[in-house]
Amino acid sequence: MRDFPSCSGENGVQITDSSTSNAGKTAQNLVLCIYRCRIRGKTRLITVTWTKTLMGQCVTVGVDGSCLCKVEIKPWLVFTKRKGSKNLEAYSCDIHVFWDLSSAKFGSSPEPLGGFYVCVVVNKEMTLLLGDMRKEAFKKTNAAPPSSSLGAVIVSKREHVFGKRTFETKALFSSDGRTHDLVIECDTSVTEPCLVVRVDGKMLMQVKRLHWKFRGNDTMVVDRISVEVLWDVHSWFFGLSSSPGNNAVFMFRTCQPVEKTWSLAQVPTSSKSQSVGFSLVLYAWKNE
């Protein structure tokens, strides 16, 4: 399978084939988000990676593949640094990363549900702000709002999801839209399995005869935006039962034009990418 990119690539975010895919499901529980922003008049990509393992949780922040900050949360350590900051100079700028995860609420995903903030401040301007504690973040950083009317915009998200028949996540298909509940349903144990995609409880796509259509693409409309859906569930039906790498891959993207033949390498890979829109890649692991 293809793995998530490292925070230390030389030319931005890279998609590579993993030679260590047998690490097990606990090592795969992570969410990676890529945000497009402006730093000193140039387009940059900020990556935020949330990781969850048996050892604890971690968030990593990077710009164009260079790691800026890594924060680890280990529940058994009382003095885990759940809030703090780090500063450095890059791109002829003074860059600060601030975080407060002391009250963060987590679910099954490594990405917090609320009660936190993580932000990147460049030359005293709020370039990226994540979390619901916006007031606390501005008070702590004394940063000015972004000069750009949009600020940082999410352009790509990649996530590992787990389930038996249903796989759930949240998706924001446009910068000015709302966050939607996205559910993929597929029961591979029945004689005639089918694939169903629901958004906010409403079925928007159904694929029958999935044994024959284990790879393909279709289109659905969300917030009046055309969303291309691409899937590869071959491993669910024809993978070795003893292999831990039998996961399906789904991509949802709003970029146009849409090619019928797809590759995970088509998500934004550098700050020079001219692609617009949003792409969501899901690695769906079945819990037996």
CSV table of C-alpha atoms in Angstrom, one decimal:
chain,number,residue,atom,x,y,z
A,1,MET,CA,0.0,0.0,0.0
A,2,ARG,CA,1.0,3.6,-0.3
A,3,ASP,CA,1.9,5.3,3.0
A,4,PHE,CA,1.6,8.8,4.3
A,5,PRO,CA,4.4,11.3,3.5
A,6,SER,CA,7.2,12.2,5.9
A,7,CYS,CA,7.7,15.6,7.5
A,8,SER,CA,11.2,15.7,6.1
A,9,GLY,CA,11.0,15.5,2.4
A,10,GLU,CA,13.4,17.6,0.3
A,11,ASN,CA,10.8,18.8,-2.3
A,12,GLY,CA,7.7,19.2,-0.2
A,13,VAL,CA,5.3,16.4,0.5
A,14,GLN,CA,6.2,13.1,-1.2
A,15,ILE,CA,4.1,10.0,-1.8
A,16,THR,CA,6.2,6.9,-1.5
A,17,ASP,CA,5.6,3.2,-1.4
A,18,SER,CA,6.1,1.9,2.1
A,19,SER,CA,8.3,-1.0,2.7
A,20,THR,CA,7.1,-1.3,6.3
A,21,SER,CA,3.4,-1.8,5.7
A,22,ASN,CA,3.4,-4.8,8.1
A,23,ALA,CA,3.8,-2.5,11.1
A,24,GLY,CA,0.2,-3.2,12.2
A,25,LYS,CA,-2.9,-1.2,12.5
A,26,THR,CA,-1.9,0.7,15.6
A,27,ALA,CA,1.0,2.3,13.8
A,28,GLN,CA,-1.3,3.4,11.0
A,29,ASN,CA,-3.8,5.5,13.0
A,30,LEU,CA,-3.1,9.0,11.8
A,31,VAL,CA,-4.6,12.0,10.1
A,32,LEU,CA,-2.6,14.3,7.8
A,33,CYS,CA,-3.9,17.7,6.7
A,34,ILE,CA,-2.3,20.0,4.1
A,35,TYR,CA,-3.1,23.7,4.2
A,36,ARG,CA,-2.2,26.3,1.5
A,37,CYS,CA,-1.1,29.7,2.8
A,38,ARG,CA,0.9,32.8,1.9
A,39,ILE,CA,4.3,33.5,3.5
A,40,ARG,CA,6.1,36.6,2.4
A,41,GLY,CA,4.0,36.8,-0.8
A,42,LYS,CA,4.7,33.1,-1.8
A,43,THR,CA,2.4,30.1,-1.6
A,44,ARG,CA,3.5,27.6,1.0
A,45,LEU,CA,2.0,24.3,2.2
A,46,ILE,CA,1.7,23.7,5.9
A,47,THR,CA,1.3,20.0,7.0
A,48,VAL,CA,-0.2,19.0,10.3
A,49,THR,CA,0.0,15.4,11.2
A,50,TRP,CA,-2.0,13.8,14.1
A,51,THR,CA,-0.8,10.4,15.2
A,52,LYS,CA,-2.2,7.9,17.8
A,53,THR,CA,-0.4,4.8,19.0
A,54,LEU,CA,-0.4,2.7,22.1
A,55,MET,CA,2.4,4.9,23.4
A,56,GLY,CA,0.3,8.1,23.2
A,57,GLN,CA,-0.5,10.8,20.7
A,58,CYS,CA,1.5,13.2,18.7
A,59,VAL,CA,1.1,16.3,16.5
A,60,THR,CA,3.7,17.4,14.0
A,61,VAL,CA,3.7,20.7,12.1
A,62,GLY,CA,5.8,21.4,9.0
A,63,VAL,CA,6.1,23.8,6.1
A,64,ASP,CA,6.9,22.6,2.6
A,65,GLY,CA,8.2,19.3,4.0
A,66,SER,CA,10.5,20.8,6.7
A,67,CYS,CA,9.5,19.8,10.2
A,68,LEU,CA,8.9,22.8,12.5
A,69,CYS,CA,7.6,21.3,15.6
A,70,LYS,CA,6.7,17.9,17.1
A,71,VAL,CA,4.6,17.6,20.3
A,72,GLU,CA,4.1,14.2,22.0
A,73,ILE,CA,1.4,13.5,24.6
A,74,LYS,CA,2.0,10.5,26.8
A,75,PRO,CA,-0.8,9.9,29.3
A,76,TRP,CA,1.3,8.2,31.9
A,77,LEU,CA,3.7,11.2,32.2
A,78,VAL,CA,2.3,13.9,34.4
A,79,PHE,CA,4.7,16.6,33.0
A,80,THR,CA,3.9,16.0,29.4
A,81,LYS,CA,4.2,19.4,27.6
A,82,ARG,CA,0.6,19.8,26.5
A,83,LYS,CA,0.9,23.5,25.9
A,84,GLY,CA,3.8,25.6,24.8
A,85,SER,CA,5.5,27.2,21.8
A,86,LYS,CA,8.5,27.0,19.5
A,87,ASN,CA,10.1,29.6,17.3
A,88,LEU,CA,12.6,29.6,14.5
A,89,GLU,CA,13.7,31.5,11.4
A,90,ALA,CA,12.8,30.3,8.0
A,91,TYR,CA,12.1,31.9,4.6
A,92,SER,CA,13.6,35.1,6.1
A,93,CYS,CA,10.7,35.1,8.6
A,94,ASP,CA,10.2,34.8,12.3
A,95,ILE,CA,7.9,31.7,12.6
A,96,HIS,CA,6.3,30.7,15.9
A,97,VAL,CA,4.2,27.5,16.5
A,98,PHE,CA,1.9,27.7,19.6
A,99,TRP,CA,-0.2,24.8,21.0
A,100,ASP,CA,-2.5,24.1,23.9
A,101,LEU,CA,-3.7,20.5,24.2
A,102,SER,CA,-4.2,20.5,27.9
A,103,SER,CA,-8.0,20.4,27.6
A,104,ALA,CA,-8.2,18.6,24.3
A,105,LYS,CA,-10.9,16.0,23.9
A,106,PHE,CA,-10.2,13.0,21.8
A,107,GLY,CA,-12.3,10.3,20.2
A,108,SER,CA,-11.2,7.3,18.2
A,109,SER,CA,-9.4,9.5,15.7
A,110,PRO,CA,-6.0,11.0,16.6
A,111,GLU,CA,-7.4,14.4,15.6
A,112,PRO,CA,-8.9,16.3,18.6
A,113,LEU,CA,-12.7,16.8,18.8
A,114,GLY,CA,-12.3,20.2,20.6
A,115,GLY,CA,-10.8,22.0,23.6
A,116,PHE,CA,-7.5,22.9,21.9
A,117,TYR,CA,-5.6,25.1,19.5
A,118,VAL,CA,-2.6,24.7,17.3
A,119,CYS,CA,-1.4,27.7,15.4
A,120,VAL,CA,1.4,29.0,13.2
A,121,VAL,CA,2.3,32.7,13.5
A,122,VAL,CA,4.6,34.3,10.9
A,123,ASN,CA,6.0,37.8,11.6
A,124,LYS,CA,3.3,38.3,14.2
A,125,GLU,CA,0.5,37.4,11.8
A,126,MET,CA,-1.8,34.4,12.4
A,127,THR,CA,-1.1,32.3,9.3
A,128,LEU,CA,-2.9,29.0,10.5
A,129,LEU,CA,-5.2,28.5,13.4
A,130,LEU,CA,-6.7,25.1,14.2
A,131,GLY,CA,-9.1,24.2,17.0
A,132,ASP,CA,-12.1,25.8,18.8
A,133,MET,CA,-10.1,27.9,21.3
A,134,ARG,CA,-9.6,30.9,18.9
A,135,LYS,CA,-10.0,33.6,21.5
A,136,GLU,CA,-7.3,31.9,23.7
A,137,ALA,CA,-5.0,31.5,20.8
A,138,PHE,CA,-5.1,35.2,19.8
A,139,LYS,CA,-4.7,36.2,23.4
A,140,LYS,CA,-1.6,34.0,23.9
A,141,THR,CA,0.1,34.9,20.6
A,142,ASN,CA,-0.9,38.6,20.4
A,143,ALA,CA,-1.0,37.9,16.6
A,144,ALA,CA,-2.8,40.0,14.1
A,145,PRO,CA,-5.5,38.3,11.9
A,146,PRO,CA,-4.2,37.1,8.5
A,147,SER,CA,-4.0,39.9,5.9
A,148,SER,CA,-5.5,37.6,3.2
A,149,SER,CA,-9.2,37.4,3.3
A,150,LEU,CA,-9.2,33.6,3.3
A,151,GLY,CA,-6.1,32.9,5.3
A,152,ALA,CA,-4.9,29.3,5.2
A,153,VAL,CA,-7.1,26.9,3.2
A,154,ILE,CA,-7.1,23.1,3.6
A,155,VAL,CA,-6.3,21.5,0.2
A,156,SER,CA,-5.8,17.8,1.2
A,157,LYS,CA,-6.6,15.4,4.0
A,158,ARG,CA,-5.5,11.8,4.4
A,159,GLU,CA,-6.9,9.6,7.1
A,160,HIS,CA,-7.0,6.0,8.3
A,161,VAL,CA,-10.5,4.8,9.3
A,162,PHE,CA,-11.5,1.6,10.9
A,163,GLY,CA,-14.7,-0.4,11.0
A,164,LYS,CA,-16.5,-3.6,10.1
A,165,ARG,CA,-19.2,-2.4,7.7
A,166,THR,CA,-19.2,1.4,8.1
A,167,PHE,CA,-16.3,3.9,8.0
A,168,GLU,CA,-16.9,7.4,9.2
A,169,THR,CA,-15.1,10.8,9.0
A,170,LYS,CA,-15.8,14.5,8.5
A,171,ALA,CA,-15.1,16.4,5.3
A,172,LEU,CA,-15.1,20.1,4.3
A,173,PHE,CA,-15.4,20.2,0.5
A,174,SER,CA,-15.2,24.0,0.1
A,175,SER,CA,-13.5,26.8,2.1
A,176,ASP,CA,-16.7,28.6,2.6
A,177,GLY,CA,-18.9,25.5,3.2
A,178,ARG,CA,-19.7,23.5,6.3
A,179,THR,CA,-18.2,20.3,7.7
A,180,HIS,CA,-20.1,17.2,6.6
A,181,ASP,CA,-20.5,13.8,8.1
A,182,LEU,CA,-19.1,11.3,5.5
A,183,VAL,CA,-20.0,7.6,5.9
A,184,ILE,CA,-18.9,4.7,3.6
A,185,GLU,CA,-20.9,1.5,4.0
A,186,CYS,CA,-19.8,-1.9,2.6
A,187,ASP,CA,-20.6,-5.4,3.8
A,188,THR,CA,-18.2,-7.8,2.1
A,189,SER,CA,-19.6,-10.9,3.8
A,190,VAL,CA,-22.9,-10.9,1.7
A,191,THR,CA,-23.3,-12.6,-1.6
A,192,GLU,CA,-23.9,-9.4,-3.6
A,193,PRO,CA,-21.9,-6.7,-1.8
A,194,CYS,CA,-22.5,-3.0,-2.7
A,195,LEU,CA,-20.8,0.2,-1.8
A,196,VAL,CA,-22.8,3.1,-0.4
A,197,VAL,CA,-21.6,6.7,0.3
A,198,ARG,CA,-23.7,8.9,2.6
A,199,VAL,CA,-23.2,12.6,3.3
A,200,ASP,CA,-25.1,13.9,6.4
A,201,GLY,CA,-27.2,10.7,6.4
A,202,LYS,CA,-28.3,11.0,2.8
A,203,MET,CA,-27.2,8.4,0.3
A,204,LEU,CA,-25.5,10.2,-2.6
A,205,MET,CA,-23.8,7.2,-4.3
A,206,GLN,CA,-24.3,3.4,-4.6
A,207,VAL,CA,-22.2,0.9,-6.5
A,208,LYS,CA,-23.7,-2.5,-7.1
A,209,ARG,CA,-21.9,-5.7,-8.3
A,210,LEU,CA,-18.8,-4.6,-6.4
A,211,HIS,CA,-17.0,-7.9,-7.0
A,212,TRP,CA,-16.7,-6.8,-10.6
A,213,LYS,CA,-16.5,-3.0,-10.0
A,214,PHE,CA,-13.8,-3.2,-7.2
A,215,ARG,CA,-12.1,-0.2,-8.8
A,216,GLY,CA,-13.8,2.8,-10.4
A,217,ASN,CA,-15.0,6.3,-10.1
A,218,ASP,CA,-18.3,8.2,-9.9
A,219,THR,CA,-19.5,11.8,-9.2
A,220,MET,CA,-21.8,13.2,-6.5
A,221,VAL,CA,-22.8,16.8,-5.7
A,222,VAL,CA,-22.2,18.4,-2.2
A,223,ASP,CA,-22.8,22.1,-1.5
A,224,ARG,CA,-23.5,22.5,-5.2
A,225,ILE,CA,-20.0,21.3,-5.9
A,226,SER,CA,-19.1,18.3,-8.1
A,227,VAL,CA,-17.1,15.8,-6.0
A,228,GLU,CA,-15.3,13.0,-7.8
A,229,VAL,CA,-15.3,9.7,-5.9
A,230,LEU,CA,-12.7,7.1,-6.7
A,231,TRP,CA,-12.4,3.8,-5.0
A,232,ASP,CA,-10.2,0.7,-4.9
A,233,VAL,CA,-11.6,-2.2,-2.7
A,234,HIS,CA,-9.7,-5.0,-4.5
A,235,SER,CA,-7.8,-6.0,-1.3
A,236,TRP,CA,-11.1,-6.5,0.6
A,237,PHE,CA,-12.1,-9.3,-1.8
A,238,PHE,CA,-8.9,-10.7,-3.1
A,239,GLY,CA,-6.2,-9.9,-0.5
A,240,LEU,CA,-4.7,-12.5,1.7
A,241,SER,CA,-6.6,-12.9,5.0
A,242,SER,CA,-3.3,-13.3,6.8
A,243,SER,CA,-1.9,-10.0,5.6
A,244,PRO,CA,-2.4,-6.8,7.7
A,245,GLY,CA,-2.3,-4.6,4.6
A,246,ASN,CA,-5.8,-5.5,3.2
A,247,ASN,CA,-7.2,-2.0,3.3
A,248,ALA,CA,-9.4,-0.2,0.7
A,249,VAL,CA,-8.5,3.3,-0.6
A,250,PHE,CA,-11.1,6.0,-1.3
A,251,MET,CA,-10.5,9.5,-2.8
A,252,PHE,CA,-12.9,12.4,-2.8
A,253,ARG,CA,-11.8,15.4,-4.7
A,254,THR,CA,-13.2,18.7,-6.1
A,255,CYS,CA,-10.3,19.5,-8.4
A,256,GLN,CA,-11.2,20.0,-12.1
A,257,PRO,CA,-10.7,18.7,-14.6
A,258,VAL,CA,-11.0,15.1,-13.4
A,259,GLU,CA,-9.0,12.4,-15.0
A,260,LYS,CA,-10.6,9.0,-15.2
A,261,THR,CA,-7.4,7.2,-14.4
A,262,TRP,CA,-6.3,8.2,-11.0
A,263,SER,CA,-3.3,8.1,-8.7
A,264,LEU,CA,-2.7,9.1,-5.1
A,265,ALA,CA,0.2,11.2,-6.4
A,266,GLN,CA,-2.3,13.7,-7.9
A,267,VAL,CA,-2.9,15.3,-4.5
A,268,PRO,CA,-0.9,18.5,-3.9
A,269,THR,CA,2.8,17.7,-3.6
A,270,SER,CA,4.5,21.0,-3.4
A,271,SER,CA,3.8,24.7,-2.9
A,272,LYS,CA,4.2,25.2,-6.6
A,273,SER,CA,1.1,23.2,-7.4
A,274,GLN,CA,-1.5,25.1,-9.3
A,275,SER,CA,-4.3,22.7,-8.4
A,276,VAL,CA,-7.3,24.2,-6.7
A,277,GLY,CA,-10.0,22.5,-4.6
A,278,PHE,CA,-9.9,19.8,-2.0
A,279,SER,CA,-9.0,16.1,-1.9
A,280,LEU,CA,-9.7,13.6,0.8
A,281,VAL,CA,-7.9,10.2,0.8
A,282,LEU,CA,-9.2,7.5,3.2
A,283,TYR,CA,-7.5,4.2,4.0
A,284,ALA,CA,-10.3,2.0,5.2
A,285,TRP,CA,-9.2,-0.9,7.4
A,286,LYS,CA,-11.7,-3.7,8.3
A,287,ASN,CA,-11.9,-4.7,12.0
A,288,GLU,CA,-12.5,-8.5,12.1
